[in-house]
């Protein structure tokens, strides 16, 4: 799901339909649709969507059609791609899927393209979320890229109405268990403290 929404028109249509249904619900206390509530302050488009590209260790075969389209649009001619990479592809259709190793090495020619591809895909989706939410719930502020402190997502936040960041209080990290497996103590520090 976290990467599928970049790649699948059906996934994007399902996201939009889910938002239309959610914001079309009546508030039982006021009788107004959620989209019309003046107290509706904000929404995160897709929780922790950064994981769509970053939390994966294999080949990105599912991204290949979108990646090749981006390369063709970016370079215009496969000869320019070959010159930049030192390769000899006959066409953009010969370019293989990128890997997590490519993603994690932006200093290489392939890694540099992968970073730019991911940025373009994430920016396009960020703008699409904003467009949809202006139609579905025009009073709502929208954000995304709410989990990671990874520099890859920092620049995308300027296209959001506000910056969101997950914080955890009494999250089950750092749980101490006894010999019988029962929880003896759980860390409960505030996200503000961290």
mmCIF file of C-alpha atoms in Angstrom:
data_model
loop_
_atom_site.group_PDB
_atom_site.id
_atom_site.type_symbol
_atom_site.label_atom_id
_atom_site.label_comp_id
_atom_site.label_asym_id
_atom_site.label_seq_id
_atom_site.Cartn_x
_atom_site.Cartn_y
_atom_site.Cartn_z
ATOM 1 C CA UNK A 1 0.000 0.000 0.000
ATOM 2 C CA UNK A 2 2.609 2.564 0.917
ATOM 3 C CA UNK A 3 4.303 2.212 -2.473
ATOM 4 C CA UNK A 4 1.275 0.956 -4.390
ATOM 5 C CA UNK A 5 -0.437 4.332 -4.257
ATOM 6 C CA UNK A 6 2.400 5.749 -6.403
ATOM 7 C CA UNK A 7 2.004 3.015 -8.984
ATOM 8 C CA UNK A 8 -1.657 2.067 -9.154
ATOM 9 C CA UNK A 9 -4.549 4.197 -10.400
ATOM 10 C CA UNK A 10 -6.836 1.779 -8.537
ATOM 11 C CA UNK A 11 -5.011 2.426 -5.252
ATOM 12 C CA UNK A 12 -5.291 6.198 -5.745
ATOM 13 C CA UNK A 13 -8.982 5.873 -6.593
ATOM 14 C CA UNK A 14 -9.525 3.781 -3.442
ATOM 15 C CA UNK A 15 -7.721 6.401 -1.313
ATOM 16 C CA UNK A 16 -9.863 9.170 -2.732
ATOM 17 C CA UNK A 17 -13.081 7.155 -2.317
ATOM 18 C CA UNK A 18 -12.169 6.395 1.301
ATOM 19 C CA UNK A 19 -11.674 10.113 1.991
ATOM 20 C CA UNK A 20 -14.949 10.998 0.277
ATOM 21 C CA UNK A 21 -16.782 8.472 2.447
ATOM 22 C CA UNK A 22 -15.010 9.542 5.652
ATOM 23 C CA UNK A 23 -15.490 13.267 5.179
ATOM 24 C CA UNK A 24 -19.057 12.702 3.956
ATOM 25 C CA UNK A 25 -20.081 11.198 7.311
ATOM 26 C CA UNK A 26 -22.398 13.156 9.574
ATOM 27 C CA UNK A 27 -21.112 14.369 12.908
ATOM 28 C CA UNK A 28 -23.712 12.930 15.325
ATOM 29 C CA UNK A 29 -23.268 15.915 17.654
ATOM 30 C CA UNK A 30 -23.720 18.729 15.140
ATOM 31 C CA UNK A 31 -25.489 17.098 12.202
ATOM 32 C CA UNK A 32 -22.944 18.575 9.789
ATOM 33 C CA UNK A 33 -20.810 16.585 7.385
ATOM 34 C CA UNK A 34 -17.246 16.187 8.651
ATOM 35 C CA UNK A 35 -16.025 18.105 5.610
ATOM 36 C CA UNK A 36 -18.125 21.099 6.710
ATOM 37 C CA UNK A 37 -17.048 21.145 10.341
ATOM 38 C CA UNK A 38 -15.205 24.328 11.305
ATOM 39 C CA UNK A 39 -13.211 22.407 13.934
ATOM 40 C CA UNK A 40 -11.657 20.034 11.402
ATOM 41 C CA UNK A 41 -8.093 21.231 11.569
ATOM 42 C CA UNK A 42 -5.838 18.834 9.716
ATOM 43 C CA UNK A 43 -5.295 15.485 8.105
ATOM 44 C CA UNK A 44 -2.251 13.403 7.240
ATOM 45 C CA UNK A 45 -2.706 12.000 3.746
ATOM 46 C CA UNK A 46 -1.110 8.608 4.392
ATOM 47 C CA UNK A 47 0.598 7.705 7.644
ATOM 48 C CA UNK A 48 4.314 7.006 7.331
ATOM 49 C CA UNK A 49 4.209 6.866 3.553
ATOM 50 C CA UNK A 50 7.965 7.409 3.514
ATOM 51 C CA UNK A 51 8.231 3.662 4.010
ATOM 52 C CA UNK A 52 6.913 3.203 0.455
ATOM 53 C CA UNK A 53 10.425 3.712 -0.845
ATOM 54 C CA UNK A 54 12.687 3.620 2.188
ATOM 55 C CA UNK A 55 11.764 0.470 4.124
ATOM 56 C CA UNK A 56 12.487 -2.074 1.473
ATOM 57 C CA UNK A 57 15.656 -4.011 0.809
ATOM 58 C CA UNK A 58 15.186 -5.625 -2.592
ATOM 59 C CA UNK A 59 14.692 -4.719 -6.215
ATOM 60 C CA UNK A 60 12.033 -2.201 -7.174
ATOM 61 C CA UNK A 61 10.601 -4.172 -10.100
ATOM 62 C CA UNK A 62 7.121 -2.815 -9.425
ATOM 63 C CA UNK A 63 8.420 0.742 -10.001
ATOM 64 C CA UNK A 64 10.042 -0.082 -13.327
ATOM 65 C CA UNK A 65 7.341 1.303 -15.697
ATOM 66 C CA UNK A 66 7.070 4.567 -13.760
ATOM 67 C CA UNK A 67 10.864 4.783 -13.397
ATOM 68 C CA UNK A 68 11.453 4.271 -17.131
ATOM 69 C CA UNK A 69 8.809 6.879 -17.966
ATOM 70 C CA UNK A 70 10.515 9.316 -15.596
ATOM 71 C CA UNK A 71 13.931 8.596 -17.150
ATOM 72 C CA UNK A 72 12.584 9.156 -20.671
ATOM 73 C CA UNK A 73 10.928 12.429 -19.634
ATOM 74 C CA UNK A 74 14.029 13.578 -17.731
ATOM 75 C CA UNK A 75 16.691 12.659 -20.278
ATOM 76 C CA UNK A 76 14.625 12.863 -23.461
ATOM 77 C CA UNK A 77 17.087 10.650 -25.290
ATOM 78 C CA UNK A 78 18.653 7.376 -24.173
ATOM 79 C CA UNK A 79 22.023 8.653 -25.417
ATOM 80 C CA UNK A 80 22.008 11.362 -22.738
ATOM 81 C CA UNK A 81 21.203 8.740 -20.099
ATOM 82 C CA UNK A 82 24.070 6.571 -21.374
ATOM 83 C CA UNK A 83 26.446 9.533 -21.282
ATOM 84 C CA UNK A 84 25.483 10.342 -17.688
ATOM 85 C CA UNK A 85 25.785 6.746 -16.525
ATOM 86 C CA UNK A 86 28.467 5.306 -18.775
ATOM 87 C CA UNK A 87 26.045 2.683 -20.091
ATOM 88 C CA UNK A 88 25.004 1.517 -23.575
ATOM 89 C CA UNK A 89 21.246 0.954 -23.398
ATOM 90 C CA UNK A 90 19.526 0.764 -26.801
ATOM 91 C CA UNK A 91 16.335 2.223 -25.324
ATOM 92 C CA UNK A 92 14.798 3.199 -22.006
ATOM 93 C CA UNK A 93 13.055 -0.194 -22.069
ATOM 94 C CA UNK A 94 16.456 -1.805 -21.449
ATOM 95 C CA UNK A 95 17.052 0.041 -18.163
ATOM 96 C CA UNK A 96 16.769 -2.446 -15.273
ATOM 97 C CA UNK A 97 14.892 -1.906 -12.042
ATOM 98 C CA UNK A 98 16.820 -0.078 -9.369
ATOM 99 C CA UNK A 99 17.678 -1.676 -6.046
ATOM 100 C CA UNK A 100 17.819 -0.602 -2.420
ATOM 101 C CA UNK A 101 21.602 -0.338 -2.817
ATOM 102 C CA UNK A 102 21.069 2.166 -5.660
ATOM 103 C CA UNK A 103 18.583 4.077 -3.528
ATOM 104 C CA UNK A 104 21.030 4.286 -0.645
ATOM 105 C CA UNK A 105 23.985 5.526 -2.729
ATOM 106 C CA UNK A 106 22.942 8.846 -4.288
ATOM 107 C CA UNK A 107 26.600 9.609 -5.013
ATOM 108 C CA UNK A 108 26.476 7.096 -7.892
ATOM 109 C CA UNK A 109 24.940 8.029 -11.254
ATOM 110 C CA UNK A 110 22.137 5.467 -10.851
ATOM 111 C CA UNK A 111 21.566 6.417 -7.206
ATOM 112 C CA UNK A 112 21.338 10.084 -8.151
ATOM 113 C CA UNK A 113 18.627 9.265 -10.690
ATOM 114 C CA UNK A 114 16.813 7.078 -8.155
ATOM 115 C CA UNK A 115 16.761 9.937 -5.638
ATOM 116 C CA UNK A 116 15.416 12.347 -8.235
ATOM 117 C CA UNK A 117 12.834 9.780 -9.352
ATOM 118 C CA UNK A 118 11.619 9.225 -5.779
ATOM 119 C CA UNK A 119 11.479 12.985 -5.166
ATOM 120 C CA UNK A 120 9.417 13.485 -8.324
ATOM 121 C CA UNK A 121 7.034 10.632 -7.439
ATOM 122 C CA UNK A 122 6.597 11.893 -3.872
ATOM 123 C CA UNK A 123 6.110 15.503 -4.953
ATOM 124 C CA UNK A 124 3.557 14.511 -7.580
ATOM 125 C CA UNK A 125 1.610 12.515 -5.016
ATOM 126 C CA UNK A 126 1.827 15.320 -2.442
ATOM 127 C CA UNK A 127 0.321 17.734 -4.946
ATOM 128 C CA UNK A 128 -2.364 15.198 -5.874
ATOM 129 C CA UNK A 129 -3.332 14.732 -2.216
ATOM 130 C CA UNK A 130 -3.672 18.512 -1.863
ATOM 131 C CA UNK A 131 -5.794 18.742 -5.000
ATOM 132 C CA UNK A 132 -8.098 15.941 -3.854
ATOM 133 C CA UNK A 133 -8.493 17.280 -0.338
ATOM 134 C CA UNK A 134 -9.344 20.775 -1.610
ATOM 135 C CA UNK A 135 -12.223 19.122 -3.485
ATOM 136 C CA UNK A 136 -13.269 16.693 -0.739
ATOM 137 C CA UNK A 137 -12.817 18.786 2.424
ATOM 138 C CA UNK A 138 -11.862 22.352 1.453
ATOM 139 C CA UNK A 139 -11.496 23.552 5.057
ATOM 140 C CA UNK A 140 -9.007 20.878 5.939
ATOM 141 C CA UNK A 141 -5.269 21.455 6.169
ATOM 142 C CA UNK A 142 -3.270 18.574 4.775
ATOM 143 C CA UNK A 143 0.199 17.225 5.410
ATOM 144 C CA UNK A 144 2.246 14.150 4.694
ATOM 145 C CA UNK A 145 5.746 12.777 5.304
ATOM 146 C CA UNK A 146 4.973 12.629 9.004
ATOM 147 C CA UNK A 147 7.250 9.907 10.327
ATOM 148 C CA UNK A 148 10.809 10.018 9.166
ATOM 149 C CA UNK A 149 13.385 12.627 10.008
ATOM 150 C CA UNK A 150 15.156 11.495 6.860
ATOM 151 C CA UNK A 151 16.466 14.367 4.764
ATOM 152 C CA UNK A 152 14.839 12.782 1.709
ATOM 153 C CA UNK A 153 11.405 13.947 2.887
ATOM 154 C CA UNK A 154 12.350 17.299 4.404
ATOM 155 C CA UNK A 155 12.125 19.232 1.139
ATOM 156 C CA UNK A 156 8.689 17.761 0.384
ATOM 157 C CA UNK A 157 7.221 19.271 3.518
ATOM 158 C CA UNK A 158 7.327 22.750 2.012
ATOM 159 C CA UNK A 159 4.457 21.676 -0.260
ATOM 160 C CA UNK A 160 2.250 20.734 2.700
ATOM 161 C CA UNK A 161 0.011 23.083 4.679
ATOM 162 C CA UNK A 162 1.894 22.237 7.872
ATOM 163 C CA UNK A 163 4.710 19.978 9.021
ATOM 164 C CA UNK A 164 3.630 16.819 10.799
ATOM 165 C CA UNK A 165 5.823 14.482 12.818
ATOM 166 C CA UNK A 166 4.795 11.402 14.742
ATOM 167 C CA UNK A 167 5.618 11.382 18.437
ATOM 168 C CA UNK A 168 5.162 8.457 20.760
ATOM 169 C CA UNK A 169 4.222 8.436 24.418
ATOM 170 C CA UNK A 170 4.229 5.126 26.292
ATOM 171 C CA UNK A 171 4.941 3.329 23.040
ATOM 172 C CA UNK A 172 5.963 -0.303 23.574
ATOM 173 C CA UNK A 173 9.606 0.367 22.769
ATOM 174 C CA UNK A 174 11.925 -0.480 25.632
ATOM 175 C CA UNK A 175 9.599 -2.950 27.353
ATOM 176 C CA UNK A 176 11.139 -4.995 30.157
ATOM 177 C CA UNK A 177 9.684 -8.466 30.671
ATOM 178 C CA UNK A 178 10.059 -10.888 33.518
ATOM 179 C CA UNK A 179 11.076 -14.530 33.203
ATOM 180 C CA UNK A 180 7.414 -15.441 32.790
ATOM 181 C CA UNK A 181 7.054 -13.051 29.819
ATOM 182 C CA UNK A 182 4.868 -10.572 31.692
ATOM 183 C CA UNK A 183 5.642 -6.888 31.234
ATOM 184 C CA UNK A 184 7.370 -5.577 34.351
ATOM 185 C CA UNK A 185 8.002 -2.034 33.192
ATOM 186 C CA UNK A 186 7.410 -0.005 30.065
ATOM 187 C CA UNK A 187 9.189 3.149 29.146
ATOM 188 C CA UNK A 188 6.769 6.071 29.173
ATOM 189 C CA UNK A 189 8.826 9.120 28.346
ATOM 190 C CA UNK A 190 7.156 11.943 26.515
ATOM 191 C CA UNK A 191 7.882 12.694 22.860
ATOM 192 C CA UNK A 192 8.575 16.288 23.955
ATOM 193 C CA UNK A 193 11.323 15.050 26.260
ATOM 194 C CA UNK A 194 13.066 13.234 23.413
#
